[in-house]
XYZ file of N, CA and C in Angstrom:
207
model
N 33.443 40.713 43.670
C 33.459 40.533 45.111
C 32.874 41.792 45.730
N 31.818 41.637 46.543
C 31.244 42.778 47.261
C 31.880 42.813 48.644
N 32.403 43.984 49.042
C 33.031 44.121 50.364
C 32.398 45.270 51.143
N 32.270 45.057 52.441
C 31.741 46.099 53.323
C 32.387 45.923 54.694
N 32.558 47.038 55.412
C 33.187 46.979 56.721
C 32.450 47.865 57.700
N 32.690 47.591 58.970
C 32.277 48.482 60.053
C 33.551 48.864 60.753
N 33.923 50.123 60.839
C 33.274 51.231 60.147
C 33.569 51.202 58.645
N 32.800 51.956 57.918
C 33.020 52.071 56.478
C 34.218 52.971 56.192
N 34.691 52.938 54.940
C 35.803 53.780 54.546
C 37.163 53.156 54.754
N 37.195 51.845 55.010
C 38.473 51.139 55.175
C 39.106 50.920 53.800
N 40.440 50.888 53.776
C 41.147 50.563 52.517
C 40.866 49.095 52.201
N 40.591 48.816 50.927
C 40.359 47.452 50.471
C 41.530 47.034 49.587
N 42.089 45.882 49.900
C 43.225 45.331 49.151
C 42.829 43.956 48.610
N 43.152 43.709 47.361
C 42.914 42.395 46.739
C 44.245 41.875 46.238
N 44.658 40.739 46.754
C 45.926 40.130 46.354
C 47.064 41.122 46.453
N 47.115 41.848 47.588
C 48.175 42.791 47.922
C 48.204 44.035 47.028
N 47.064 44.358 46.426
C 46.929 45.568 45.594
C 45.748 46.367 46.078
N 45.970 47.651 46.392
C 44.890 48.497 46.888
C 43.902 48.758 45.755
N 42.616 48.483 46.013
C 41.597 48.613 44.945
C 40.510 49.632 45.297
N 40.525 50.211 46.510
C 39.525 51.214 46.833
C 39.218 51.255 48.305
N 37.998 51.759 48.621
C 37.534 51.874 49.998
C 36.165 51.228 50.146
N 35.913 50.700 51.325
C 34.616 50.039 51.569
C 33.529 51.061 51.826
N 32.293 50.746 51.427
C 31.860 49.535 50.715
C 32.113 49.686 49.204
N 32.291 48.570 48.557
C 32.510 48.582 47.093
C 32.318 47.210 46.509
N 32.234 47.188 45.188
C 32.262 45.945 44.428
C 33.584 45.919 43.683
N 34.314 44.842 43.815
C 35.566 44.664 43.072
C 35.190 43.887 41.794
N 35.225 44.558 40.656
C 34.752 43.903 39.430
C 35.802 43.022 38.765
N 35.329 42.128 37.913
C 36.186 41.326 37.027
C 37.286 40.558 37.764
N 36.959 39.939 38.867
C 37.929 39.145 39.589
C 37.922 37.736 38.991
N 39.086 37.256 38.560
C 39.131 35.911 37.951
C 38.751 34.815 38.954
N 38.313 33.678 38.454
C 37.977 32.560 39.327
C 39.206 32.116 40.079
N 38.969 31.488 41.230
C 40.072 30.987 42.034
C 40.138 31.649 43.392
N 41.235 31.384 44.118
C 41.425 31.910 45.466
C 42.067 33.291 45.416
N 41.564 34.200 46.266
C 42.106 35.557 46.327
C 42.130 36.027 47.773
N 43.127 36.831 48.136
C 43.226 37.390 49.478
C 42.592 38.762 49.508
N 41.666 38.966 50.413
C 41.018 40.264 50.610
C 41.479 40.786 51.976
N 41.942 42.044 51.981
C 42.383 42.662 53.220
C 41.706 44.004 53.414
N 41.497 44.351 54.672
C 40.984 45.689 55.017
C 42.027 46.331 55.929
N 42.343 47.600 55.681
C 43.321 48.319 56.486
C 42.861 49.756 56.710
N 43.242 50.283 57.865
C 42.970 51.699 58.169
C 43.784 52.065 59.382
N 44.373 53.252 59.380
C 45.132 53.718 60.530
C 44.243 53.749 61.748
N 44.759 53.210 62.845
C 44.014 53.190 64.102
C 43.164 51.928 64.296
N 43.173 51.032 63.307
C 42.394 49.789 63.378
C 43.296 48.601 63.083
N 42.952 47.445 63.600
C 43.699 46.229 63.310
C 43.418 45.801 61.866
N 44.456 45.394 61.167
C 44.266 44.873 59.800
C 43.429 43.585 59.880
N 42.692 43.303 58.815
C 41.839 42.126 58.758
C 42.017 41.500 57.394
N 42.145 40.172 57.315
C 42.359 39.512 56.021
C 41.646 38.161 55.996
N 41.280 37.753 54.785
C 40.678 36.441 54.572
C 40.963 35.996 53.161
N 40.810 34.721 52.909
C 40.928 34.188 51.545
C 39.529 33.840 51.066
N 39.174 34.301 49.869
C 37.879 33.979 49.290
C 38.090 33.162 48.020
N 37.108 32.352 47.687
C 37.164 31.547 46.473
C 36.068 32.036 45.528
N 36.487 32.539 44.382
C 35.557 33.087 43.391
C 35.225 32.005 42.374
N 33.938 31.782 42.147
C 33.472 30.811 41.172
C 32.857 31.545 39.992
N 32.714 30.839 38.878
C 32.105 31.413 37.677
C 30.664 31.822 37.978
N 30.290 33.009 37.571
C 28.916 33.521 37.696
C 28.376 33.566 39.139
N 29.257 33.737 40.113
C 28.811 33.840 41.508
C 29.447 35.060 42.133
N 28.628 35.809 42.894
C 29.172 36.967 43.606
C 29.535 36.536 45.027
N 30.759 36.902 45.426
C 31.227 36.616 46.762
C 31.036 37.873 47.596
N 30.610 37.688 48.854
C 30.401 38.810 49.761
C 31.358 38.677 50.940
N 32.064 39.756 51.250
C 32.980 39.768 52.391
C 32.614 40.952 53.260
N 32.330 40.679 54.530
C 32.024 41.761 55.483
C 32.866 41.557 56.735
N 33.273 42.662 57.353
C 34.130 42.551 58.547
C 33.896 43.764 59.444
N 34.059 43.520 60.743
C 34.076 44.603 61.724
C 35.499 44.706 62.221
N 36.108 45.850 62.050
C 37.516 46.016 62.454
C 37.586 46.611 63.849
N 38.548 46.098 64.629
C 38.721 46.527 66.005
C 39.642 47.753 66.047
N 39.239 48.696 66.894
C 40.061 49.891 67.140
C 41.318 49.457 67.910
N 42.462 49.992 67.535
C 43.712 49.701 68.245
C 43.846 50.698 69.383
N 43.969 50.208 70.636
C 44.151 51.155 71.749
C 45.476 51.898 71.620
N 45.473 53.132 72.058
C 46.703 53.954 71.977
C 47.616 53.697 73.124
């Protein structure tokens, strides 16, 4: 799964497990449905469900909104 965000450097979570920061490729994801989340202090969390198929790369991109203080 390839993930990218605006702004970059957001925490990337796969199935409720932190896997790194955007942009990145999440390797070796099994086929099936998976939850991808982006989190960062000062921004609204963002989540979606993606479906991974055999021999196909999934791309997830998101623009996160700044949380007003």
